[in-house]
Coordinates of C-alpha atoms and ligand atoms in Angstrom, one line a residue:
X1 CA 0.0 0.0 0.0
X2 CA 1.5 3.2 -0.9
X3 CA 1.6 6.3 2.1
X4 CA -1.6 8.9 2.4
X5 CA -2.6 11.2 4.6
X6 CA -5.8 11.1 6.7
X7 CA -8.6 14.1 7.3
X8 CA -12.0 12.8 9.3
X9 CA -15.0 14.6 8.6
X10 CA -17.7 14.8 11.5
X11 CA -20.3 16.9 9.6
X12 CA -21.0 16.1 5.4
X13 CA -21.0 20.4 5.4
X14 CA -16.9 20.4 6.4
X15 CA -16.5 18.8 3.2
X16 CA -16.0 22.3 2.2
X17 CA -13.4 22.7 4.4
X18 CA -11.4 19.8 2.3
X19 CA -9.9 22.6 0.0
X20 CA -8.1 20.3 -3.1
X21 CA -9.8 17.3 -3.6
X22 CA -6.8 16.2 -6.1
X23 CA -6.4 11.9 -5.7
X24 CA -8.5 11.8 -2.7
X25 CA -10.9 9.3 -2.0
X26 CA -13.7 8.7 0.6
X27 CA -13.2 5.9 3.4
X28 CA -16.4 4.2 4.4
X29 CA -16.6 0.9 6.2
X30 CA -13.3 -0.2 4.0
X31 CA -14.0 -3.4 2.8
X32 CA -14.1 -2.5 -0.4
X33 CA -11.7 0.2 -0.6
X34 CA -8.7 -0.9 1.5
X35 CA -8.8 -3.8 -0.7
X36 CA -8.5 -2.1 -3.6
X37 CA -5.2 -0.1 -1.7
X38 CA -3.6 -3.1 -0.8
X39 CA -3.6 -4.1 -4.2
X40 CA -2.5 -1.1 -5.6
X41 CA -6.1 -0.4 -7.9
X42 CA -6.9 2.7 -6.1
X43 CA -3.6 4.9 -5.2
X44 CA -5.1 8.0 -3.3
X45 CA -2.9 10.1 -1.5
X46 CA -5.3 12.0 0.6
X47 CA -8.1 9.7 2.8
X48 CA -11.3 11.1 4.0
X49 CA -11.9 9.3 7.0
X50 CA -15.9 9.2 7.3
X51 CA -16.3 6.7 10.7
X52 CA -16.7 9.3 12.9
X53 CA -19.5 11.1 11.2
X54 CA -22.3 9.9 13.5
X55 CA -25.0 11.9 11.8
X56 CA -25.2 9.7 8.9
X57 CA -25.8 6.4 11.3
X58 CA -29.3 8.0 11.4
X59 CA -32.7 6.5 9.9
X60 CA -35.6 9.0 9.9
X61 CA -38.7 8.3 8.7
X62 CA -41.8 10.5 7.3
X63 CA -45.0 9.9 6.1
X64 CA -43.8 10.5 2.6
X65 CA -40.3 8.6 2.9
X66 CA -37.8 6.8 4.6
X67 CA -34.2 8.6 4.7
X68 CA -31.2 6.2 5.1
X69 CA -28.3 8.0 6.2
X70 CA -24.9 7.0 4.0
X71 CA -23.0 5.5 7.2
X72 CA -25.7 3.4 8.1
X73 CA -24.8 -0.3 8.3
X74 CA -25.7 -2.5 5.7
X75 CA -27.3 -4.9 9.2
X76 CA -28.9 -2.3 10.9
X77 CA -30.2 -1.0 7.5
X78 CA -31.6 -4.7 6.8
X79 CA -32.8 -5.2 10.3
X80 CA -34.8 -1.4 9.7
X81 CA -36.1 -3.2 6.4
X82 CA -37.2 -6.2 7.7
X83 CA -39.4 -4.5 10.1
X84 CA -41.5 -2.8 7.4
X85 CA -43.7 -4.5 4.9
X86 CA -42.9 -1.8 1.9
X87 CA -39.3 -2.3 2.2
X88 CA -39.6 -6.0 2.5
X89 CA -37.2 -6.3 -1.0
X90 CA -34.3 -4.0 0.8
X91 CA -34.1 -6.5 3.9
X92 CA -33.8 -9.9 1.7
X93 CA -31.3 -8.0 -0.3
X94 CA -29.2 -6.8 2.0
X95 CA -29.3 -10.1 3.8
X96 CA -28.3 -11.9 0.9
X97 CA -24.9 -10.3 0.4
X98 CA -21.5 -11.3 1.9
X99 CA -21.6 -12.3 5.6
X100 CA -22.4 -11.3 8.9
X101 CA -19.1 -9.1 9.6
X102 CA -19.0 -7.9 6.4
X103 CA -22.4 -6.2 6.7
X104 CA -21.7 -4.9 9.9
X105 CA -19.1 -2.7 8.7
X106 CA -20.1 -2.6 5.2
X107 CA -21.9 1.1 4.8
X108 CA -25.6 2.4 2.7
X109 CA -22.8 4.8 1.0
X110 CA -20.0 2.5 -0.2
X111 CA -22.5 -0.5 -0.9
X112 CA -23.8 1.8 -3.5
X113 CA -20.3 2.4 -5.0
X114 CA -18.6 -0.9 -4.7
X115 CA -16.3 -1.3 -7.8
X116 CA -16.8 -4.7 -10.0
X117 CA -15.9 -8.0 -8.8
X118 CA -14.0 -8.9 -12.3
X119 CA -11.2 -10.8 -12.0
X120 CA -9.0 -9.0 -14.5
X121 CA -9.8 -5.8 -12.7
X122 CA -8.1 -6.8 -9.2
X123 CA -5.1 -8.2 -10.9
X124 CA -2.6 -5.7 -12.0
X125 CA -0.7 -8.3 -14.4
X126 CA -4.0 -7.5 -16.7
X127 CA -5.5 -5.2 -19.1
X128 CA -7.9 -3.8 -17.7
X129 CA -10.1 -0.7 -19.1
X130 CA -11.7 0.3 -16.1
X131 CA -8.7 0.2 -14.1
X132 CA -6.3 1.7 -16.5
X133 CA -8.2 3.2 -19.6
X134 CA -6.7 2.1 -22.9
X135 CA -5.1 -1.0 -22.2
X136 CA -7.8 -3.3 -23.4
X137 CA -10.3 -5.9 -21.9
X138 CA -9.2 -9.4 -20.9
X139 CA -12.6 -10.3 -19.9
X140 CA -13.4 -9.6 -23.5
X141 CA -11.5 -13.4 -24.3
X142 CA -10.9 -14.4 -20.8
X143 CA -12.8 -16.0 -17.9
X144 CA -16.1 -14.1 -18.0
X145 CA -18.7 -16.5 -16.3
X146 CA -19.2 -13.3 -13.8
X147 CA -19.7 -10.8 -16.3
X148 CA -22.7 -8.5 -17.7
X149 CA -24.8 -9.4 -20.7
X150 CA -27.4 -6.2 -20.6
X151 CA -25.2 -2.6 -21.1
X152 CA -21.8 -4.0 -22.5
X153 CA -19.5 -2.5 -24.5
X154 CA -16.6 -3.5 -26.3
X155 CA -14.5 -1.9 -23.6
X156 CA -15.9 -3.5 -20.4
X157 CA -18.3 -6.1 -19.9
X158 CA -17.7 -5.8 -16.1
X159 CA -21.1 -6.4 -13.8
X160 CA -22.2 -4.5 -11.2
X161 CA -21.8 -6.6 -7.6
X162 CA -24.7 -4.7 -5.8
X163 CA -27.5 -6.7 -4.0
X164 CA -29.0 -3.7 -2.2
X165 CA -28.5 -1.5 -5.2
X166 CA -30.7 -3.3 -6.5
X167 CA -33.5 -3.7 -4.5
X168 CA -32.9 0.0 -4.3
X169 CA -33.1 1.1 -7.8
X170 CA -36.7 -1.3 -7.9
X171 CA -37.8 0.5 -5.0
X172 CA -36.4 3.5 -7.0
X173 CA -34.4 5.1 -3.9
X174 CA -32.8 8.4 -4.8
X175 CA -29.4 9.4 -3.6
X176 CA -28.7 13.2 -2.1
X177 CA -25.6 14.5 -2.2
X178 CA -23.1 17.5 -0.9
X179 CA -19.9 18.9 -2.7
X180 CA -16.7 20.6 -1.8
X181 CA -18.6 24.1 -2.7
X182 CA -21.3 23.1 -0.5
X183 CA -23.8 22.5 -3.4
X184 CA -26.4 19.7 -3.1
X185 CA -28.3 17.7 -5.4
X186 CA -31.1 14.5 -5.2
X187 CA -29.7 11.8 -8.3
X188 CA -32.4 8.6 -8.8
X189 CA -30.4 5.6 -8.1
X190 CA -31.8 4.9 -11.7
X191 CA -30.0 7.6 -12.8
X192 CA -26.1 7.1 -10.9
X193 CA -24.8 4.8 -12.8
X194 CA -23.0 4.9 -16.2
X195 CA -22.8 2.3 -18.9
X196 CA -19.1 2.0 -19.8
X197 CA -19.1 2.8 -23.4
X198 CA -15.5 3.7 -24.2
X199 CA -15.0 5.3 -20.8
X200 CA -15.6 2.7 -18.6
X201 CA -13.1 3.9 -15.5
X202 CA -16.1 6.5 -15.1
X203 CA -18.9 4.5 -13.3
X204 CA -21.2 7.0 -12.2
X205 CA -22.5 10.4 -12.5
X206 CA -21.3 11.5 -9.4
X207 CA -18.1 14.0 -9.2
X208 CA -15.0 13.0 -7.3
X209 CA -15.7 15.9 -4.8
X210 CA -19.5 14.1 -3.9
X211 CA -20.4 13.0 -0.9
X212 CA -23.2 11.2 -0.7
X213 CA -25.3 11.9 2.6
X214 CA -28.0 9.6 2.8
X215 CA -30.5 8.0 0.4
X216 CA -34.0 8.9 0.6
X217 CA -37.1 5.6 -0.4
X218 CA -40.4 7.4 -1.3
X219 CA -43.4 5.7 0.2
X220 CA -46.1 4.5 -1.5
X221 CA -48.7 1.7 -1.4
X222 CA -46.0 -1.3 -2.3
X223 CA -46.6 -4.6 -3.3
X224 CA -45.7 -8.7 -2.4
X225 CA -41.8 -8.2 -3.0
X226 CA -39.6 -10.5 -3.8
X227 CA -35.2 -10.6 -3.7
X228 CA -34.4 -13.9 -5.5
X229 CA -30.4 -14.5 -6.1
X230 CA -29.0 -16.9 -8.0
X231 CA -25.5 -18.0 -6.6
X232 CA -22.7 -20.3 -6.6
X233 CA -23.2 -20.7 -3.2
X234 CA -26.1 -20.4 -0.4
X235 CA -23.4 -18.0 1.1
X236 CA -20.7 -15.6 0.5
X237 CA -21.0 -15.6 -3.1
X238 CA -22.2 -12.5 -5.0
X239 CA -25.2 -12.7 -7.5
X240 CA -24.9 -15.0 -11.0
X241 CA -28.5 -13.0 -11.9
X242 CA -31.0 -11.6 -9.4
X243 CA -34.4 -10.5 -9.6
X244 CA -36.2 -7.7 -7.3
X245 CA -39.7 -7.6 -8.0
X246 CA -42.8 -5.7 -6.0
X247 CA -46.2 -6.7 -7.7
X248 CA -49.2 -5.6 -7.2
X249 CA -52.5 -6.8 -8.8
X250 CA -55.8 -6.2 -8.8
X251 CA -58.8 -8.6 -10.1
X252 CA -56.3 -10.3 -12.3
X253 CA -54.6 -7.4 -13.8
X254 CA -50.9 -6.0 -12.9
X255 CA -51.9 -3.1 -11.5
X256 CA -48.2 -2.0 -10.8
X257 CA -45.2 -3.3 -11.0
X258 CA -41.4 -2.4 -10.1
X259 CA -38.3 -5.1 -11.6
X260 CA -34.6 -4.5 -11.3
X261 CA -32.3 -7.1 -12.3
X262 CA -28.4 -8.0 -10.3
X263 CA -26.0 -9.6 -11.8
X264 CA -26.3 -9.6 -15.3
X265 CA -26.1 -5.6 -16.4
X266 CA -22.9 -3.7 -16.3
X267 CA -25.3 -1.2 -14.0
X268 CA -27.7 -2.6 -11.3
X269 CA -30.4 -3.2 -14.4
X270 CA -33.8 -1.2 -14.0
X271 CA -36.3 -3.4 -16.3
X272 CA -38.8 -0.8 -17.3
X273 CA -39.7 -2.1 -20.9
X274 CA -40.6 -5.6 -19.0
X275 CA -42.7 -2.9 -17.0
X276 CA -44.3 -1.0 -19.1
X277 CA -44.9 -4.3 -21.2
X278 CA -47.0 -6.2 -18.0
X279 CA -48.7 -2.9 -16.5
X280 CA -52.1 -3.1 -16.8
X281 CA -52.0 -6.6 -18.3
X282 CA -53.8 -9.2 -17.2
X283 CA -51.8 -11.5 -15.9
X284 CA -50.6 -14.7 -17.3
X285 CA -46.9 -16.5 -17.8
X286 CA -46.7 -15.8 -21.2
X287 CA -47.2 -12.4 -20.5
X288 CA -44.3 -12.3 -17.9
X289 CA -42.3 -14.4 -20.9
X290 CA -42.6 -12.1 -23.4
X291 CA -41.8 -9.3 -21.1
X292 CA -38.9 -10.8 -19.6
X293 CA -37.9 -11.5 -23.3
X294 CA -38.0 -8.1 -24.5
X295 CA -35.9 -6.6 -21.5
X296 CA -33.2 -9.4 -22.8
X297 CA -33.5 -8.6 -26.5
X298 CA -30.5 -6.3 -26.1
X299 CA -28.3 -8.9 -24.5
X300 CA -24.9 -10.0 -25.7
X301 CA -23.0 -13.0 -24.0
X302 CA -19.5 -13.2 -24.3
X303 CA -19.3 -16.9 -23.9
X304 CA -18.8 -18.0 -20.4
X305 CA -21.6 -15.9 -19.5
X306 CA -23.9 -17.2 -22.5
X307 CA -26.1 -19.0 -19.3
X308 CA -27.2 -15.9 -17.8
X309 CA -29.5 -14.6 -20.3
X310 CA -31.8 -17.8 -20.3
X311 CA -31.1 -18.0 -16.6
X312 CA -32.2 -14.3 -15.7
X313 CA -35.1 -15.0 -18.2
X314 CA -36.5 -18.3 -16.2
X315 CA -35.6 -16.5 -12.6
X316 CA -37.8 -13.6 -13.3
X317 CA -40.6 -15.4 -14.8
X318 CA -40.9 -17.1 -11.6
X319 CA -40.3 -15.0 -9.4
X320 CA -43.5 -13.0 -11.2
X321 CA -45.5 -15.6 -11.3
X322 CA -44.9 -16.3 -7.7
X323 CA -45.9 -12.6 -6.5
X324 CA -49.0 -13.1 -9.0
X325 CA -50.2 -16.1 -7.5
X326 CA -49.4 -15.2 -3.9
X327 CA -51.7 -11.8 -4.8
X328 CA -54.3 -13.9 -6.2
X329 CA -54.5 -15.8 -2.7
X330 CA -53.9 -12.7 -0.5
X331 CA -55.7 -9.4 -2.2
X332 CA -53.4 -6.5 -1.1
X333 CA -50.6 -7.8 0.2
X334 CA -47.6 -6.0 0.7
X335 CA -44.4 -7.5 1.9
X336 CA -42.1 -10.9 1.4
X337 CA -44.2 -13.9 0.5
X338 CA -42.4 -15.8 3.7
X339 CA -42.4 -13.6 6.4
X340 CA -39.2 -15.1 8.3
Ligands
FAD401 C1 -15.7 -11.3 0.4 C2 -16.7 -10.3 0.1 C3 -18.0 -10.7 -0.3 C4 -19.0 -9.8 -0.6 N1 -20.2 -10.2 -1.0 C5 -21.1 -9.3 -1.4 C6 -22.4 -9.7 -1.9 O1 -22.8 -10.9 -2.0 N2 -23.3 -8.7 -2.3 C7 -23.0 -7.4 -2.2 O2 -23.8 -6.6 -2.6 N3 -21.8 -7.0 -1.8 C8 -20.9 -7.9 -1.4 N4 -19.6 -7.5 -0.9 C9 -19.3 -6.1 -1.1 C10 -19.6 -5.3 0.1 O3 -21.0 -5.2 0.2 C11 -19.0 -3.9 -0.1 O4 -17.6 -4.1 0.0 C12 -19.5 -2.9 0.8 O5 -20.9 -2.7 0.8 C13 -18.8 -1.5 0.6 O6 -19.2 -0.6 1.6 P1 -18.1 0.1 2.5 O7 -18.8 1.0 3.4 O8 -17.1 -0.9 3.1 O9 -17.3 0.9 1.4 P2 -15.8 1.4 1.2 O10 -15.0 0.2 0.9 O11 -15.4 2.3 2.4 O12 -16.0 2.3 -0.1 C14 -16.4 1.8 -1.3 C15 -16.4 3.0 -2.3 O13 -17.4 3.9 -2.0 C16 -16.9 5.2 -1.8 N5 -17.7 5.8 -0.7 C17 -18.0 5.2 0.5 N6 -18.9 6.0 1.1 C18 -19.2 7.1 0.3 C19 -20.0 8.2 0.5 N7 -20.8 8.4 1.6 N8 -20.0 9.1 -0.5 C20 -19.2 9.0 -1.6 N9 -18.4 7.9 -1.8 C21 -18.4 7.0 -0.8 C22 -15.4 5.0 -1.4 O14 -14.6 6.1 -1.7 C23 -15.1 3.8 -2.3 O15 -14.8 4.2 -3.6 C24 -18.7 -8.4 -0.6 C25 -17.4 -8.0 -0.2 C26 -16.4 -8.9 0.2 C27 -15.1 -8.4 0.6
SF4_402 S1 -14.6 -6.4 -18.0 FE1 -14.1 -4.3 -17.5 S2 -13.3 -4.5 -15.4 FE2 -13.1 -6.5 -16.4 S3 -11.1 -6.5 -17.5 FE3 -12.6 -5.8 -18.9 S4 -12.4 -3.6 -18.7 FE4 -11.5 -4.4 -16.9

């Protein structure tokens, strides 16, 4: 790990204070980051120290939303979750990812901004686009069972690792943020991410001066919601494909729907053409087929990854036909199917 210097902030509004912002980087809960130090992927010279900012550990909640502040914990954020019917999706995401210890330190604000997971990426020896722009993709030929087929280019086909992004950008979450100048702004999760295109070492829309405060759920009359990930393992294994889905329906019609897709876009995927394909549709599975199949029409395998696209496909029909029939016995329900 090469030397940096450390400043903490206590308050997102001495961010201003910061002055340069030049090769400086945000320190959450770390797991992510540090990593990425140790290995030499992430060189900043200047650390902003953020664990002693004990406003953001906050939750409040309104009638019209739920504000999540960025250093809350991914388990006190799920155990909030679990607690509440409309953000039944958040808890089975969030409890889905990585491992006990690893949520308990693992922050709302650096879950959101985890980098990729591909291999090529954490090893130097590689050419890696994202990690040093230009030098080419080994994914591209390589070992790419992990990687994206929806929002590819032919510079990155890297997925994005998030389970709670997610569950967030179905619930469609919006992230609020501060600068350096003191300037604030509200960005739809829908809306952070970027496709790589040929500039695939910028990942979101954020500046490098952004702090994000807190993220902010709307409420509304939700749905039976569903988090289904599909893994190598039962544990400590991040998505193949995952599916986050709240339905509602109403005398055999989808009334509303909300679908977001893990593991298979190079962004966490917002599936609004299956939407706006099933919305006040009755309800059938060749309905949720043909949906499914038209969010997919874009995607590209690049061999090893060839399995996801029929795999996503079969995973989100059921997990649609599950909310559908679980509405059709319980008119109205909102929340996980299995309350645990
Ligand atoms: C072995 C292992 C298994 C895992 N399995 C899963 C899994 O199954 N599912 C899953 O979703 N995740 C998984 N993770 C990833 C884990 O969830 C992330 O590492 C974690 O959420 C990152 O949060 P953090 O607070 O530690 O972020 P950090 O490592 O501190 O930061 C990550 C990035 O976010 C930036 N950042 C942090 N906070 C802010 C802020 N407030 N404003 C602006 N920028 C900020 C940092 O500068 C950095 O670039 C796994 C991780 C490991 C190590
Ligand atoms: S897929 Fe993206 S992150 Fe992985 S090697 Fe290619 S450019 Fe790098």
């Amino acid at each position: 790990m090469r030397p940096f210097s450390v400043n903490s902030l206590t308050d997102g509004k001495q961010l201003a204070d910061i002055g340069t912002f030049e090769s400086s980087r945000f320190l959450a809960g770390g797991t992510n980051l540090v990593d990425l130090m140790k290995h030499q992927i992430e060189t900043p010279q200047h650390i902003i120290d953020l664990s002693r900012w004990d406003s953001a550990n906050n939750i409040d909640e309104t009638d019209d939303y739920y504000q999540i502040g960025a250093m809350v914990s991914n388990t006190d954020l799920a155990n909030f979750a679990y607690q509440r019917k409309d953000l039944s999706v958040l808890s089975q995401a969030l409890l889905s990812g990585a491992t006990v210890q690893l949520r308990n330190r693992a922050t709302t604000g650096g879950n959101l901004l985890q980098r990729t997971r591909c291999y090529y990426f954490y090893d130097t020896n590689q050419p890696c686009n994202k990690r040093e722009p230009g030098s080419g993709c080994a994914a591209l030929d390589g070992f790419n069972r992990i990687h994206a087929v929806l929002g590819t280019s032919e510079h990155c086909i890297a997925s994005h690792p998030s389970d709670m992004a997610v569950a967030m950008t179905a619930l469609d979450a919006q992230v609020k943020t501060i600068n350096t100048k003191g300037d604030t702004r509200s960005i739809p999760v829908r809306e952070l991410y970027q496709l790589p295109g040929d500039t695939p070492h910028i990942e979101t829309v954020l500046a490098e001066d952004e702090l994000i405060v807190a993220v902010k759920i709307p409420k509304k009359k939700r749905g039976t919601q569903t988090y289904r990930k599909v893994r190598d393992r039962s544990s400590y294994a991040f998505a193949l494909v995952s599916v986050a889905c709240d339905l509602t329906l109403k005398d055999g019609v989808i009334a509303d729907i909300s679908l977001a897709f893990g593991g298979v876009g190079t962004q966490p995927w917002h599936a609004a053409s299956a939407e706006d394909f099933m919305r006040n549709k009755t309800a059938s599975s060749s309905l949720y087929e043909q949906a499914v199949d038209l969010e997919l029409n874009p995607a590209r395998g690049a061999g090893g990854n060839d399995f996801k696209i029929p795999l996503i496909k079969r995973t989100a029909a059921f997990v649609i036909q599950q909310a559908v029939e679980h509405q059709m016995a319980n008119p109205g329900h909102q929340g996980a199917i299995h309350a645990r």
